[in-house]
Coordinates of C-alpha atoms and ligand atoms in Angstrom, one line a residue:
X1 CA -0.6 14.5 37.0
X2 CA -2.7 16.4 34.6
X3 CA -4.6 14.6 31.8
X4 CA -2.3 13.9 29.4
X5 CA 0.3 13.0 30.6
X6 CA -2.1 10.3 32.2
X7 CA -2.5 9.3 28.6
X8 CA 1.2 9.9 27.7
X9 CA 2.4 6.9 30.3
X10 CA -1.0 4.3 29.8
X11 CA 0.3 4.7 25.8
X12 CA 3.6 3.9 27.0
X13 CA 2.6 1.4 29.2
X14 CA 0.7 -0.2 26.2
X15 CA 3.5 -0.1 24.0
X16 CA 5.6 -1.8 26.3
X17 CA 3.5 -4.9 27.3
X18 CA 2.9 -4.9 23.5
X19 CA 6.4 -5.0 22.7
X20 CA 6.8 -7.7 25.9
X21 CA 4.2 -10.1 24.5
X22 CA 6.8 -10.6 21.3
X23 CA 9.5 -10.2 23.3
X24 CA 10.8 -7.2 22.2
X25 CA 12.5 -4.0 23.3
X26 CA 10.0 -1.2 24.0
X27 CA 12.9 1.2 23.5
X28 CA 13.3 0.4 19.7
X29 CA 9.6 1.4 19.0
X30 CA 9.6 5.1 18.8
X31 CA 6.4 7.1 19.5
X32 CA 5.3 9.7 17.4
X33 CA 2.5 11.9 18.4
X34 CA 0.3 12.7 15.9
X35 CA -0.9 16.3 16.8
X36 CA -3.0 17.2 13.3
X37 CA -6.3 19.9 14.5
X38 CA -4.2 20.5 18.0
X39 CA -2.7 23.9 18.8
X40 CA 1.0 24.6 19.5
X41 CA 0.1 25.5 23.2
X42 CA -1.0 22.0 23.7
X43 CA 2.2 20.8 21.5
X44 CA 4.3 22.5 24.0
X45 CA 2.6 20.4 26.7
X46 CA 3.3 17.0 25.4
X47 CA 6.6 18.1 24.2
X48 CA 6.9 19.2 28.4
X49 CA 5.4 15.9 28.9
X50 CA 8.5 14.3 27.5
X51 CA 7.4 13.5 23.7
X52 CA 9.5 14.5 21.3
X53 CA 8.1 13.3 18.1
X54 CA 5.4 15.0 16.3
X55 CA 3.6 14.0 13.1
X56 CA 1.5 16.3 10.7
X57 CA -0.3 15.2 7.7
X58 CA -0.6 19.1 6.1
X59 CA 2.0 20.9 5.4
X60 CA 0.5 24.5 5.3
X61 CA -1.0 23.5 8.8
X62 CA 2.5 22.1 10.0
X63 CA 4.3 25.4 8.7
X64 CA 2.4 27.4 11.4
X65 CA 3.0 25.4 14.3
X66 CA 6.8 24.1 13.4
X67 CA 7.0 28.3 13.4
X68 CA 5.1 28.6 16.6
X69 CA 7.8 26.2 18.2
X70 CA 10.6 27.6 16.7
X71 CA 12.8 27.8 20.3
X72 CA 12.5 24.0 20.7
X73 CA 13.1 23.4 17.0
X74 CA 16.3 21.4 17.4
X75 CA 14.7 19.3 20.5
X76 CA 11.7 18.3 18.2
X77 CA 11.7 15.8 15.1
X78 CA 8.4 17.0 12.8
X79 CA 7.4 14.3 10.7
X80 CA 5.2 14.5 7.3
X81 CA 2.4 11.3 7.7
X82 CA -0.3 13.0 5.2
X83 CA -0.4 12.8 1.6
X84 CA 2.1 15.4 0.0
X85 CA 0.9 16.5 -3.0
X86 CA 4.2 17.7 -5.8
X87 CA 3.4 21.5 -5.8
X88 CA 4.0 21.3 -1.7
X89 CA 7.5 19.5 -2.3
X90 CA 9.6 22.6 -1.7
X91 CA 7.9 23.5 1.3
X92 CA 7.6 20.2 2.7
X93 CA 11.5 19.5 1.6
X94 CA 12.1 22.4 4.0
X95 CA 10.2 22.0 7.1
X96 CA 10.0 18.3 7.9
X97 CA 13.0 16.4 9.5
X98 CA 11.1 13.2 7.9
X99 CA 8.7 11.7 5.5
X100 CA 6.5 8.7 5.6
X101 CA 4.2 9.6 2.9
X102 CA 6.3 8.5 -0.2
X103 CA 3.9 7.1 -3.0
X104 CA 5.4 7.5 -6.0
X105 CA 8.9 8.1 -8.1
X106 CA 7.3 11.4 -9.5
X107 CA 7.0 12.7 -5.8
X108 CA 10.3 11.4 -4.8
X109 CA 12.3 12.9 -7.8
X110 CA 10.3 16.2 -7.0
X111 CA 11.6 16.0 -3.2
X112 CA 14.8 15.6 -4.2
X113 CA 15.6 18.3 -6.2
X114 CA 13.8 20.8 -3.8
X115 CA 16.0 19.3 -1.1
X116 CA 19.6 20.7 -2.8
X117 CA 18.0 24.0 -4.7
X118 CA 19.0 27.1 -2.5
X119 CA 18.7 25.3 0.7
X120 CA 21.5 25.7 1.8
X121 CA 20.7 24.1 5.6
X122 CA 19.9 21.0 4.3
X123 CA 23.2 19.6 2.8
X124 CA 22.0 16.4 4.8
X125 CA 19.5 13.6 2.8
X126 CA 16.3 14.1 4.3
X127 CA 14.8 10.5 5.7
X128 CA 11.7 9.1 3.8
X129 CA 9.6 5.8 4.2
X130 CA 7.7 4.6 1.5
X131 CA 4.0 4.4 1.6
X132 CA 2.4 1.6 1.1
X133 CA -0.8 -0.1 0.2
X134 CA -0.5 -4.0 0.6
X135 CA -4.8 -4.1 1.5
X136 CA -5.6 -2.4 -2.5
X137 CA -8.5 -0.2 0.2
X138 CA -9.2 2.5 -2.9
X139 CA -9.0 5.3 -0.4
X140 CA -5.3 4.6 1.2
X141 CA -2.7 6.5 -0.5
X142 CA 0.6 4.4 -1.3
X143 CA 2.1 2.3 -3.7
X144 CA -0.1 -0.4 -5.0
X145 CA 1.0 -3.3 -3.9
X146 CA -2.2 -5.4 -3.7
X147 CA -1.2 -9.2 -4.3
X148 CA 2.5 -8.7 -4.6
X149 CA 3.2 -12.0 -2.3
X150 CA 1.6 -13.8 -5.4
X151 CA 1.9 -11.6 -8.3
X152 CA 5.2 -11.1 -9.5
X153 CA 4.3 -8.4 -12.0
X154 CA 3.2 -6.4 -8.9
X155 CA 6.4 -6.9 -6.9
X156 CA 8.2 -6.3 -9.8
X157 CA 6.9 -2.9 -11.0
X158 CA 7.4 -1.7 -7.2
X159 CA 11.0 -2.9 -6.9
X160 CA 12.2 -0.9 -10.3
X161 CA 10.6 2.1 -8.7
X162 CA 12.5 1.9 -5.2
X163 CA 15.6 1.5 -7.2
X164 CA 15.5 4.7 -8.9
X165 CA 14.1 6.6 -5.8
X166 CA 17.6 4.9 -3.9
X167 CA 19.4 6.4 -6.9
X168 CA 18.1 9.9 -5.2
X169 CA 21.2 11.4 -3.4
X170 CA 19.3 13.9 -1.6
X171 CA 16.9 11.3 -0.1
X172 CA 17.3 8.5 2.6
X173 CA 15.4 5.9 2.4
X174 CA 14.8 3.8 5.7
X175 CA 11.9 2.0 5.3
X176 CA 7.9 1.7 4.7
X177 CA 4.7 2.9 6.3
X178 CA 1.5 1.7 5.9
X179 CA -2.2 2.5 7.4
X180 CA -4.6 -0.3 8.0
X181 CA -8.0 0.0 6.5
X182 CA -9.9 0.9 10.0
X183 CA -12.0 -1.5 11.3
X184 CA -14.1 -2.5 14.5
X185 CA -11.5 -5.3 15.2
X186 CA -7.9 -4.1 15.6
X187 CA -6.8 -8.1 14.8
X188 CA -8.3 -6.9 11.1
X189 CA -5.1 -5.1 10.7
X190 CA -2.8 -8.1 11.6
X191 CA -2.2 -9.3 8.0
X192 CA -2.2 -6.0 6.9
X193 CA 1.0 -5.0 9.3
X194 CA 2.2 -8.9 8.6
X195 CA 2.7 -8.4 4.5
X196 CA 4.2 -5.0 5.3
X197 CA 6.9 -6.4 7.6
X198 CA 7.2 -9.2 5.2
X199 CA 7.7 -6.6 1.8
X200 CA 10.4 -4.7 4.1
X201 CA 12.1 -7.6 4.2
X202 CA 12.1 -8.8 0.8
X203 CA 13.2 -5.0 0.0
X204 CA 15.7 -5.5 2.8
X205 CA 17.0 -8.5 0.8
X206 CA 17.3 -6.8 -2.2
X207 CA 18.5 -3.3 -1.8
X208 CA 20.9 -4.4 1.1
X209 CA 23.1 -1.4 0.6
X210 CA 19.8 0.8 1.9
X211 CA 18.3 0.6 5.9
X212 CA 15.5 -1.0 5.8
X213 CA 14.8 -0.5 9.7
X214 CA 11.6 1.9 10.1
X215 CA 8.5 0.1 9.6
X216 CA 5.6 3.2 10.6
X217 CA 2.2 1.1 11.5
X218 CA -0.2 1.4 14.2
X219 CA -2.6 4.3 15.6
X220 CA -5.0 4.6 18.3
X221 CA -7.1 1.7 17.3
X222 CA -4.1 -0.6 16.4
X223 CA -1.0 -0.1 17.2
X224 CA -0.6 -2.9 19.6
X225 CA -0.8 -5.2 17.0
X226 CA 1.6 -3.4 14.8
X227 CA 4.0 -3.6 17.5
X228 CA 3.4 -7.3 17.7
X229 CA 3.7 -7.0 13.8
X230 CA 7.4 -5.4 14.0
X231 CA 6.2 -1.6 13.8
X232 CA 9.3 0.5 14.8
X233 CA 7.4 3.5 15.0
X234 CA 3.8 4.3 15.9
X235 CA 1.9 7.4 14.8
X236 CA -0.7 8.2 17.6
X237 CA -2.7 11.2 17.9
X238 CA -6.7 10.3 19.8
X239 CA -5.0 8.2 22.2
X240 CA -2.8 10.9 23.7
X241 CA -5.2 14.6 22.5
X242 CA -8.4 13.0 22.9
X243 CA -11.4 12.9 20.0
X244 CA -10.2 15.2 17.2
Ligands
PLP1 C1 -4.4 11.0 12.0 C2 -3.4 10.0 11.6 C3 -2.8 9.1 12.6 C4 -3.3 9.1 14.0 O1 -4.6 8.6 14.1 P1 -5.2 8.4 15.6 O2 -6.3 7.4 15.3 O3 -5.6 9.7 16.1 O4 -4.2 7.7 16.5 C5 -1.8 8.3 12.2 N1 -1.4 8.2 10.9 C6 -1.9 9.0 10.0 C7 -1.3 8.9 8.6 C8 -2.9 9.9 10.3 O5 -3.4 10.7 9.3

């Protein structure tokens, strides 16, 4: 066995005795391979490897290797983790089969429209997670939601803005995603991953009529404890390339 796919099955492995500590099904916690600075080639080896999940956080850089990759296109879901800023909307509506970077209604009502105009491929609603910021860390992108267990006001404002983005017929909503503040200590992130898991709940409560399933949380340093957290999906690029 080559290198990584040595590091394909210990992440595996690792995400199953994660998911057994909690006594849940490994098979319910997809992996998505986070392949941002690493060339198609090597893409087309962890895609041989088995993986079939891929995450990008630019879109110009995703463009080139989601066209480099082209013949296993329909074999490969490409998802959006990065920041999307409006002016890449179009693009990004386009390319990505989902997004977990979601932070505001502005962005969302911008997706949405470039989803129906001239495409006419995507008839289907694209699935998007909403990003969010439960740790107020002033460099994490997401919707603020510092203190909403015990501010109303907070919860509030974000739960009139996740109607209207439901009220989007081109987009699918299916959940949240959130990224820890880093930190020597993986069990840093526990509360972190715990209040996420708790807000898709309460969303999940509210908003029955939309799937609140995917929770995205967990990379290389932490994504054992998202999984004993609830993640659903872990985005994981060192652990399986190496050092960027
Ligand atoms: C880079 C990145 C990851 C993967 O980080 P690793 O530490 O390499 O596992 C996950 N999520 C997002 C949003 C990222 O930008």
């Amino acid at each position: 066995m080559d290198g990584l796919t040595t590091r394909i099955d210990s992440v595996r492995e690792h995400i199953a005795s994660a998911a057994r500590r909690v006594g849940r099904d490994a098979s319910t916690i997809r992996l998505v391979a986070v392949t941002k600075t690493q060339p198609p080639e090597l893409i087309a080896q962890a895609w041989a490897a088995g993986l079939t999940d891929f995450g990008e956080n630019r879109v110009q850089e995703a463009e080139a290797k989601i066209t480099a990759l082209i013949d296993k296109r329909p074999q490969i879901t490409w998802h959006l983790i990065g920041h999307l800023q409006s002016n890449k909307a179009k693009k990004a509506a386009g390319l990505f089969d989902v997004v977990h970077s979601i932070d505001s209604l502005h962005l969302s009502e911008t997706l949405a429209r470039h989803r129906t105009s001239g495409d006419a491929v995507h008839h289907e609603r694209l699935p998007v997670l909403l990003q969010v910021n439960v740790s107020g860390e002033a460099t994490k992108e997401g919707f603020a939601l510092m203190g909403w267990e015990t501010n109303f006001g907070v919860l509030a404002a974000f739960l009139e803005q996740v109607e209207r983005i439901l009220s989007l017929r081109q987009l699918e909503v299916r959940g949240l995603m959130t990224i820890a503040p880093w930190a020597p200590d993986p069990e840093a992130a526990r509360p972190v991953f715990a209040s996420t898991r708790r807000l898709r709940d309460r969303l999940a409560q509210r908003f029955p009529s939309a799937s609140w399933d995917a929770l995205s949380m967990g990379m290389t340093d932490d994504f054992a404890v998202a999984i004993e957290e609830g993640a659903t999906i872990v985005r994981i690029g060192r652990a399986i390339f190496g050092e960027r």
